Tab-separated table of C-alpha atoms in Angstrom:
chain	number	residue	atom	x	y	z
A	190	MET	CA	-44.168	25.873	14.030
A	191	ALA	CA	-44.008	27.603	17.422
A	192	ARG	CA	-45.848	25.841	20.222
A	193	LEU	CA	-48.860	27.748	21.520
A	194	THR	CA	-48.736	28.782	25.149
A	195	ARG	CA	-51.059	26.812	27.387
A	196	ILE	CA	-54.198	28.595	28.551
A	197	CYS	CA	-54.989	28.291	32.245
A	198	LEU	CA	-57.218	31.098	33.479
A	199	PRO	CA	-58.435	31.143	37.094
A	200	GLY	CA	-62.151	30.426	37.281
A	201	LEU	CA	-62.475	28.934	33.776
A	202	PRO	CA	-62.916	25.129	33.455
A	203	LEU	CA	-60.225	23.139	31.702
A	204	HIS	CA	-60.480	19.725	30.039
A	205	ILE	CA	-57.227	17.792	30.381
A	206	ILE	CA	-55.958	14.602	28.737
A	207	GLN	CA	-52.726	12.928	29.761
A	208	ARG	CA	-51.664	9.813	27.878
A	209	GLY	CA	-49.154	7.094	28.547
A	210	ASN	CA	-45.962	7.325	26.521
A	211	ASN	CA	-46.480	5.466	23.223
A	212	ARG	CA	-49.979	4.606	24.499
A	213	GLN	CA	-48.495	2.266	27.113
A	214	ARG	CA	-50.394	1.256	30.247
A	215	CYS	CA	-50.429	3.781	33.066
A	216	PHE	CA	-52.348	1.565	35.491
A	217	ALA	CA	-51.594	-2.114	35.987
A	218	SER	CA	-53.723	-2.854	39.057
A	219	GLU	CA	-56.562	-1.544	41.203
A	220	ALA	CA	-53.938	-0.349	43.667
A	221	ASP	CA	-52.442	1.858	40.941
A	222	TYR	CA	-55.792	3.564	40.292
A	223	ALA	CA	-56.288	4.112	44.015
A	224	ALA	CA	-52.798	5.565	44.465
A	225	TYR	CA	-53.281	7.958	41.541
A	226	ALA	CA	-56.670	9.096	42.882
A	227	HIS	CA	-55.201	9.655	46.360
A	228	TRP	CA	-52.361	11.868	45.123
A	229	LEU	CA	-54.632	13.685	42.677
A	230	GLU	CA	-56.881	14.649	45.589
A	231	GLU	CA	-53.910	15.663	47.738
A	232	TYR	CA	-52.200	17.833	45.145
A	233	SER	CA	-55.416	19.360	43.797
A	234	ARG	CA	-56.010	20.847	47.242
A	235	LYS	CA	-52.434	22.112	47.497
A	236	CYS	CA	-52.674	23.720	44.056
A	237	ALA	CA	-56.208	25.125	44.500
A	238	VAL	CA	-57.630	23.140	41.581
A	239	ALA	CA	-61.240	21.930	41.813
A	240	ILE	CA	-61.801	18.491	40.246
A	241	HIS	CA	-65.276	18.278	38.689
A	242	ALA	CA	-65.011	15.108	36.603
A	243	TRP	CA	-62.503	12.379	35.843
A	244	VAL	CA	-61.943	9.016	34.259
A	245	PHE	CA	-58.839	6.875	34.656
A	246	MET	CA	-58.494	4.640	31.611
A	247	THR	CA	-55.865	1.937	31.121
A	248	ASN	CA	-53.458	4.158	29.208
A	249	HIS	CA	-54.734	7.714	29.697
A	250	VAL	CA	-56.552	10.057	32.046
A	251	HIS	CA	-59.252	12.688	31.504
A	252	LEU	CA	-59.879	15.473	34.006
A	253	LEU	CA	-62.325	18.391	34.059
A	254	VAL	CA	-61.086	21.014	36.492
A	255	THR	CA	-61.305	24.659	37.455
A	256	PRO	CA	-58.028	26.278	38.544
A	257	GLY	CA	-57.952	28.848	41.304
A	258	THR	CA	-54.607	30.265	40.168
A	259	GLU	CA	-52.916	30.740	36.802
A	260	GLY	CA	-50.216	28.132	37.373
A	261	GLY	CA	-52.279	25.740	39.465
A	262	VAL	CA	-52.966	23.108	36.838
A	263	SER	CA	-49.373	22.879	35.619
A	264	ASP	CA	-48.147	22.584	39.210
A	265	LEU	CA	-50.732	19.893	39.927
A	266	ILE	CA	-49.841	17.778	36.893
A	267	GLN	CA	-46.097	18.097	37.540
A	268	MET	CA	-46.305	17.131	41.231
A	269	LEU	CA	-48.758	14.330	40.589
A	270	GLY	CA	-46.704	13.032	37.675
A	271	ARG	CA	-43.451	12.914	39.591
A	272	ARG	CA	-45.015	11.178	42.592
A	273	TYR	CA	-47.009	8.651	40.608
A	274	VAL	CA	-44.189	7.759	38.194
A	275	ARG	CA	-41.824	7.027	41.090
A	276	TYR	CA	-44.472	4.796	42.630
A	277	PHE	CA	-45.377	3.041	39.356
A	278	ASN	CA	-41.764	2.383	38.385
A	279	HIS	CA	-40.944	1.014	41.829
A	280	VAL	CA	-43.962	-1.302	41.999
A	281	ASN	CA	-43.574	-2.549	38.424
A	282	LEU	CA	-39.774	-2.847	38.472
A	283	ARG	CA	-39.289	-0.468	35.574
A	284	THR	CA	-37.425	2.759	34.797
A	285	GLY	CA	-37.909	5.720	32.525
A	286	THR	CA	-40.785	7.932	31.503
A	287	LEU	CA	-44.411	6.923	31.856
A	288	TRP	CA	-46.381	9.841	30.464
A	289	GLU	CA	-46.408	11.343	26.991
A	290	GLY	CA	-44.695	14.775	26.752
A	291	ARG	CA	-47.050	17.625	27.564
A	292	PHE	CA	-50.585	17.050	28.701
A	293	LYS	CA	-53.317	18.219	26.318
A	294	SER	CA	-55.926	20.732	27.439
A	295	CYS	CA	-58.603	23.167	26.339
A	296	VAL	CA	-60.504	25.864	28.172
A	297	VAL	CA	-64.250	25.122	28.332
A	298	ASP	CA	-67.262	27.411	27.987
A	299	ALA	CA	-69.049	26.343	31.172
A	300	ASP	CA	-72.562	27.462	30.255
A	301	GLU	CA	-72.540	25.744	26.858
A	302	TYR	CA	-70.147	22.807	27.142
A	303	LEU	CA	-69.298	21.853	30.716
A	304	LEU	CA	-71.941	19.165	31.219
A	305	ILE	CA	-71.372	17.927	27.660
A	306	CYS	CA	-67.671	17.595	28.432
A	307	GLN	CA	-68.448	15.747	31.671
A	308	ARG	CA	-70.619	13.370	29.725
A	309	TYR	CA	-67.847	12.856	27.183
A	310	ILE	CA	-65.365	12.062	29.947
A	311	GLU	CA	-67.574	9.669	31.908
A	312	SER	CA	-68.736	7.855	28.761
A	313	ASN	CA	-65.188	6.936	27.760
A	314	PRO	CA	-65.305	3.387	29.175
A	315	VAL	CA	-68.577	2.751	27.313
A	316	ARG	CA	-67.201	4.047	23.997
A	317	ALA	CA	-64.109	1.882	24.539
A	318	GLY	CA	-66.293	-1.216	24.981
A	319	MET	CA	-65.031	-1.832	28.524
A	320	VAL	CA	-68.471	-1.614	30.167
A	321	ALA	CA	-72.102	-1.461	29.073
A	322	SER	CA	-73.022	1.486	31.305
A	323	PRO	CA	-70.969	4.298	32.890
A	324	ASP	CA	-72.064	3.232	36.377
A	325	ASP	CA	-70.279	-0.094	35.813
A	326	TYR	CA	-66.886	1.642	35.759
A	327	ALA	CA	-65.367	2.319	39.167
A	328	TRP	CA	-62.691	4.841	38.212
A	329	SER	CA	-64.764	7.757	36.942
A	330	SER	CA	-66.823	10.543	38.479
A	331	TYR	CA	-70.113	9.166	37.115
A	332	ARG	CA	-70.936	7.327	40.332
A	333	ALA	CA	-70.617	10.593	42.255
A	334	HIS	CA	-72.790	12.544	39.807
A	335	GLY	CA	-75.334	9.872	38.948
A	336	LEU	CA	-75.478	7.648	42.017
A	337	GLY	CA	-74.435	9.890	44.888
A	338	CYS	CA	-71.353	7.870	45.841
A	339	PRO	CA	-69.133	9.995	48.108
A	340	SER	CA	-65.661	10.956	46.911
A	341	ARG	CA	-63.103	13.235	48.551
A	342	LEU	CA	-61.788	13.998	45.079
A	343	TRP	CA	-65.074	15.442	43.833
A	344	SER	CA	-65.933	19.154	43.662
A	345	PRO	CA	-69.304	19.346	41.878
A	346	HIS	CA	-69.639	22.286	39.513
A	347	ARG	CA	-72.465	24.769	40.061
A	348	LEU	CA	-74.124	23.694	36.798
A	349	TYR	CA	-74.463	20.171	38.160
A	350	GLU	CA	-75.944	21.528	41.377
A	351	ASP	CA	-78.434	23.564	39.326
A	352	LEU	CA	-79.893	20.347	37.853
A	353	GLY	CA	-82.206	19.927	40.855
A	354	LYS	CA	-83.135	21.239	44.268
A	355	THR	CA	-82.266	17.993	46.034
A	356	PRO	CA	-79.522	15.390	45.544
A	357	ARG	CA	-82.139	12.913	44.305
A	358	GLU	CA	-83.404	15.369	41.675
A	359	ARG	CA	-79.883	16.202	40.542
A	360	MET	CA	-78.879	12.568	40.193
A	361	ALA	CA	-82.037	11.696	38.245
A	362	ALA	CA	-81.548	14.627	35.876
A	363	TYR	CA	-77.912	13.725	35.397
A	364	ARG	CA	-78.616	10.076	34.617
A	365	ALA	CA	-81.195	11.184	32.045
A	366	MET	CA	-78.451	13.051	30.167
A	367	PHE	CA	-76.812	9.706	29.346
A	368	ALA	CA	-79.887	8.212	27.676
A	369	GLY	CA	-78.482	8.878	24.199
A	370	HIS	CA	-75.067	9.162	22.602
A	371	LEU	CA	-73.066	12.293	21.955
A	372	SER	CA	-73.187	13.291	18.307
A	373	THR	CA	-70.177	12.836	16.062
A	374	ASP	CA	-69.890	16.620	15.779
A	375	ARG	CA	-69.744	17.010	19.563
A	376	LEU	CA	-67.089	14.329	19.867
A	377	HIS	CA	-65.054	15.961	17.108
A	378	ASP	CA	-65.303	19.435	18.677
A	379	ILE	CA	-64.129	18.224	22.093
A	380	ARG	CA	-61.249	16.154	20.724
A	381	GLN	CA	-60.047	18.810	18.314
A	382	ALA	CA	-60.141	21.631	20.862
A	383	THR	CA	-58.318	19.543	23.478
A	384	ASN	CA	-55.651	18.075	21.203
A	385	GLN	CA	-54.829	21.473	19.681
A	386	GLY	CA	-55.058	23.564	22.858
A	387	MET	CA	-57.959	25.698	21.658
A	388	ALA	CA	-61.174	26.819	23.373
A	389	LEU	CA	-64.358	24.763	23.469
A	390	GLY	CA	-67.359	27.060	23.264
A	391	THR	CA	-69.238	29.718	21.352
A	392	ASP	CA	-67.581	32.343	19.164
A	393	ARG	CA	-68.345	34.955	21.821
A	394	PHE	CA	-66.623	32.840	24.462
A	395	LYS	CA	-63.593	32.283	22.240
A	396	LYS	CA	-63.261	36.022	21.607
A	397	ALA	CA	-63.374	36.707	25.356
A	398	VAL	CA	-60.707	34.059	26.015
A	399	GLU	CA	-58.504	35.465	23.251
A	400	ASP	CA	-58.725	38.914	24.844
A	401	MET	CA	-57.773	37.495	28.258
A	402	ALA	CA	-55.079	35.081	27.098
A	403	GLY	CA	-53.526	37.195	24.380
A	404	ARG	CA	-53.465	34.436	21.787
A	405	ARG	CA	-55.815	32.777	19.342
A	406	VAL	CA	-58.021	29.944	20.591
A	407	SER	CA	-59.697	29.030	17.298
A	408	LEU	CA	-58.309	27.024	14.414
A	409	LEU	CA	-57.040	29.021	11.466
A	410	LYS	CA	-59.342	28.849	8.480
A	411	ARG	CA	-57.824	27.352	5.364
A	412	GLY	CA	-57.991	29.290	2.123
A	413	PRO	CA	-59.748	27.880	-0.945
A	414	ARG	CA	-57.978	25.052	-2.720
A	415	ARG	CA	-56.445	25.810	-6.085
A	416	ARG	CA	-57.640	23.820	-9.042
A	417	ASP	CA	-55.338	21.114	-10.382
A	418	SER	CA	-54.690	23.207	-13.488
A	419	GLU	CA	-53.602	26.135	-11.312
A	420	ARG	CA	-51.305	23.954	-9.205
A	421	SER	CA	-49.661	22.466	-12.300
A	422	PHE	CA	-49.206	25.956	-13.845
A	423	TYR	CA	-47.522	27.480	-10.821
A	424	SER	CA	-45.326	24.434	-10.291
A	425	ASP	CA	-44.171	24.215	-13.914
A	426	PRO	CA	-40.353	24.073	-13.801
A	427	ASN	CA	-40.173	25.677	-17.269
A	428	LEU	CA	-41.565	28.945	-15.942
A	429	SER	CA	-38.993	31.508	-14.919
A	430	SER	CA	-38.820	32.526	-11.262
A	431	ALA	CA	-39.835	36.031	-12.292
A	432	SER	CA	-42.953	34.691	-13.987
A	433	GLN	CA	-43.883	32.691	-10.897
A	434	ARG	CA	-43.515	35.731	-8.655
A	435	SER	CA	-45.674	38.010	-10.831
């Protein structure tokens, strides 16, 4: 099956996942996290990519970004990957690849899904059982959104800024969003869209993205299953090929 072209449209948010090869560790120390964050900030500016949310897990990374140019995200991931892998291999006395093949991504309907996707990203350490609360995890954007901790990496999205007139109001409203858990359906939608390179949003949004990108961004619908009796009939080796074609 042909691989779908990646969608990266200037001005439209993108959820990105990059995993360690064979789920291996990508970060072995606090210094590794800090180095990755430093180069992510450096190259995001060079590539005109705004970083809205992030989480650096032990063996994978989530980013929520908005590219300013069509090739900005790919350039960012390539430059960051090369720099970080050289560093990681040198420090850990290893050779070879670190990251899984291509990074996964999906374009995000900002008005309907952006804050939901941010919540999904920043809740990762809680779902993984690493911490009890997202503010306990140092290597995510939650502390910037919910606690006002400064970060050079952070470019807050306009929808976050619309949560309140003052920083205190915005932070309080944002923390309130984490009072419950994301539904199973929401989790499934985000994971499926990202892993398969589709669009995360309403049908209207998906149609608009398809028109802009020139390819489908929704999963193909499966046809109805045939009954067992039908499957056995059409697979009967005693039937002639002509009968099966009719």
